[in-house]
CSV table of C-alpha atoms in Angstrom, one decimal:
chain,number,residue,atom,x,y,z
A,6,ALA,CA,109.0,-69.9,-90.7
A,7,LYS,CA,110.8,-72.0,-93.4
A,8,SER,CA,113.4,-74.6,-92.6
A,9,GLN,CA,116.4,-75.0,-94.8
A,10,LEU,CA,115.8,-78.7,-94.8
A,11,PRO,CA,112.0,-79.2,-95.2
A,12,ASN,CA,111.9,-82.8,-93.9
A,13,LEU,CA,114.0,-82.1,-90.8
A,14,ALA,CA,112.6,-80.7,-87.6
A,15,ILE,CA,115.1,-79.4,-85.0
A,16,VAL,CA,113.2,-79.2,-81.7
A,17,SER,CA,114.0,-77.0,-78.7
A,18,ALA,CA,112.8,-78.2,-75.4
A,19,ALA,CA,110.5,-76.2,-73.0
A,20,ASP,CA,109.8,-76.6,-69.3
A,21,ALA,CA,106.2,-77.1,-68.1
A,22,ASP,CA,105.7,-73.4,-68.0
A,23,GLY,CA,106.7,-73.0,-71.6
A,24,THR,CA,110.1,-71.4,-71.1
A,25,ARG,CA,113.1,-72.7,-72.9
A,26,ALA,CA,114.8,-75.4,-70.9
A,27,ASP,CA,118.3,-74.4,-69.9
A,28,TYR,CA,119.8,-77.6,-71.4
A,29,SER,CA,118.1,-77.1,-74.8
A,30,ASN,CA,119.5,-76.3,-78.2
A,31,TYR,CA,118.0,-73.2,-79.7
A,32,GLY,CA,118.4,-70.4,-82.3
A,33,THR,CA,117.1,-69.4,-85.7
A,34,PRO,CA,117.5,-70.3,-88.5
A,35,TYR,CA,118.3,-73.9,-87.3
A,36,ALA,CA,115.8,-74.7,-84.5
A,37,THR,CA,112.4,-75.1,-86.1
A,38,HIS,CA,110.0,-75.8,-83.3
A,39,GLY,CA,109.6,-75.8,-79.5
A,40,ALA,CA,107.9,-78.4,-77.5
A,41,ARG,CA,107.6,-79.7,-73.9
A,42,GLY,CA,110.8,-81.6,-73.1
A,43,SER,CA,111.2,-81.3,-69.3
A,44,ASP,CA,109.7,-83.9,-66.9
A,45,VAL,CA,108.1,-86.0,-69.5
A,46,MET,CA,106.9,-89.5,-68.5
A,47,SER,CA,109.0,-92.0,-70.4
A,48,SER,CA,109.3,-95.8,-70.4
A,49,VAL,CA,112.5,-97.2,-68.9
A,50,PRO,CA,114.0,-100.7,-68.7
A,51,GLY,CA,112.3,-103.1,-66.3
A,52,ASP,CA,108.7,-102.3,-67.3
A,53,ARG,CA,108.8,-99.0,-65.5
A,54,TYR,CA,108.3,-95.3,-66.1
A,55,ALA,CA,110.3,-92.3,-65.1
A,56,MET,CA,110.3,-88.6,-65.6
A,57,MET,CA,113.0,-87.6,-68.0
A,58,SER,CA,114.1,-84.3,-69.6
A,59,GLY,CA,115.9,-83.4,-72.9
A,60,THR,CA,115.4,-82.5,-76.4
A,61,SER,CA,115.1,-86.2,-76.9
A,62,MET,CA,111.8,-85.9,-75.0
A,63,ALA,CA,110.6,-82.9,-76.9
A,64,SER,CA,111.3,-84.3,-80.4
A,65,PRO,CA,108.9,-87.2,-80.0
A,66,ASN,CA,106.1,-84.8,-79.1
A,67,VAL,CA,106.6,-83.0,-82.4
A,68,VAL,CA,106.8,-86.3,-84.3
A,69,ALA,CA,103.5,-87.4,-82.7
A,70,VAL,CA,101.8,-84.2,-83.8
A,71,ALA,CA,103.1,-84.6,-87.4
A,72,SER,CA,102.0,-88.2,-87.4
A,73,LYS,CA,98.4,-87.2,-86.4
A,74,MET,CA,98.5,-84.5,-89.0
A,75,LEU,CA,99.3,-87.1,-91.7
A,76,LEU,CA,96.4,-89.3,-90.5
A,77,MET,CA,94.1,-86.3,-91.1
A,78,ASP,CA,95.6,-85.4,-94.4
A,79,GLY,CA,97.9,-88.0,-96.0
A,80,ALA,CA,98.7,-85.7,-98.9
A,81,LEU,CA,100.8,-83.3,-96.8
A,82,ARG,CA,104.4,-82.9,-98.0
A,83,PRO,CA,107.2,-82.5,-95.5
A,84,GLU,CA,107.5,-78.7,-96.2
A,85,GLN,CA,103.8,-78.4,-95.6
A,86,LEU,CA,104.0,-80.2,-92.3
A,87,GLN,CA,106.8,-77.9,-91.2
A,88,SER,CA,104.8,-74.8,-92.3
A,89,MET,CA,101.6,-76.0,-90.7
A,90,LEU,CA,103.3,-76.7,-87.4
A,91,ALA,CA,104.7,-73.1,-87.6
A,92,ASP,CA,101.4,-71.5,-88.6
A,93,THR,CA,99.6,-73.2,-85.7
A,94,THR,CA,102.3,-72.5,-83.1
A,95,ASP,CA,101.5,-70.7,-79.9
A,96,ALA,CA,103.7,-67.7,-80.6
A,97,ARG,CA,105.5,-66.3,-77.6
A,98,GLU,CA,107.8,-63.2,-77.4
A,99,ASP,CA,110.4,-65.2,-75.4
A,100,TRP,CA,110.6,-67.8,-78.3
A,101,SER,CA,110.7,-65.3,-81.2
A,102,LYS,CA,114.5,-65.6,-81.7
A,103,LEU,CA,114.8,-69.2,-80.3
A,104,THR,CA,113.0,-71.1,-83.1
A,105,ASN,CA,111.8,-70.4,-86.7
A,106,SER,CA,108.2,-70.9,-85.6
A,107,GLY,CA,108.6,-68.4,-82.7
A,108,GLY,CA,106.8,-70.5,-80.1
A,109,LEU,CA,105.6,-73.9,-79.0
A,110,VAL,CA,103.8,-76.5,-81.1
A,111,ASN,CA,100.0,-76.5,-80.5
A,112,ALA,CA,99.0,-80.1,-81.2
A,113,THR,CA,95.3,-79.4,-81.2
A,114,ARG,CA,95.5,-76.5,-83.7
A,115,ALA,CA,97.9,-78.3,-86.0
A,116,THR,CA,95.7,-81.4,-86.2
A,117,GLN,CA,92.6,-79.3,-86.7
A,118,LEU,CA,94.3,-77.5,-89.7
A,119,ALA,CA,95.3,-80.9,-91.1
A,120,GLY,CA,91.8,-82.1,-90.6
A,121,LEU,CA,90.4,-79.1,-92.6
A,122,THR,CA,92.9,-79.6,-95.5
A,123,GLY,CA,92.2,-83.3,-95.6
A,124,LEU,CA,88.5,-82.8,-95.8
A,125,VAL,CA,88.8,-80.1,-98.4
A,126,ARG,CA,91.0,-82.4,-100.5
A,127,GLN,CA,88.2,-84.9,-100.4
A,128,GLY,CA,85.9,-82.3,-101.9
A,129,VAL,CA,84.2,-81.0,-98.8
A,130,ASP,CA,83.6,-77.2,-98.7
A,131,VAL,CA,85.8,-75.5,-96.2
A,132,THR,CA,82.9,-74.1,-94.2
A,133,ALA,CA,81.3,-77.6,-94.0
A,134,ALA,CA,84.6,-79.1,-93.1
A,135,ALA,CA,85.0,-76.5,-90.2
A,136,ASP,CA,81.4,-77.4,-89.1
A,137,ARG,CA,82.3,-81.2,-89.1
A,138,LEU,CA,85.3,-80.5,-86.9
A,139,GLY,CA,83.3,-78.4,-84.5
A,140,LEU,CA,85.5,-75.3,-85.0
A,141,THR,CA,84.1,-72.0,-83.7
A,142,GLY,CA,84.9,-68.4,-83.2
A,143,ALA,CA,88.3,-66.8,-83.8
A,144,GLU,CA,90.1,-70.2,-84.0
A,145,ARG,CA,87.8,-71.3,-86.8
A,146,GLU,CA,88.4,-68.0,-88.7
A,147,ARG,CA,92.2,-68.4,-88.2
A,148,LEU,CA,92.3,-72.0,-89.4
A,149,VAL,CA,89.9,-71.6,-92.3
A,150,ALA,CA,92.0,-68.6,-93.6
A,151,LEU,CA,95.1,-70.9,-93.7
A,152,VAL,CA,93.5,-73.6,-95.8
A,153,PRO,CA,94.3,-72.0,-99.2
A,154,ASP,CA,97.9,-71.9,-98.3
A,155,TYR,CA,97.9,-75.7,-98.3
A,156,VAL,CA,95.1,-76.8,-100.7
A,157,GLY,CA,95.2,-75.2,-104.2
């Protein structure tokens, strides 16, 4: 899932159940990721909060994940962030033609992969890094297998 502009994420919005919101932009090769954008708690004028919907609600969710990824591994380049977000996406058949990543951003998995690459860049063995992060089972195997794609 490669974007034509590696530093630009075009985010499609999903409802709470993960289906594409009817108001959302979508379509490969332009839309890069999907994220929750419907009924998101947002601050509004007057020191209040309200539920809001839109791609303008979905995009900050992706930016928040990317920011956490950079905290875990500050050496990540824009194209690596895009690829990591795609590689750790919860793939769904109904999203396969809607976004390049083919699913919804998985914040936990994305930050775990960035945590692994960050520790490996610091000289920690990938197995020890996975242990430090408490990764287990198939998820551990999946993420550990992705590390060489990002750390050479």
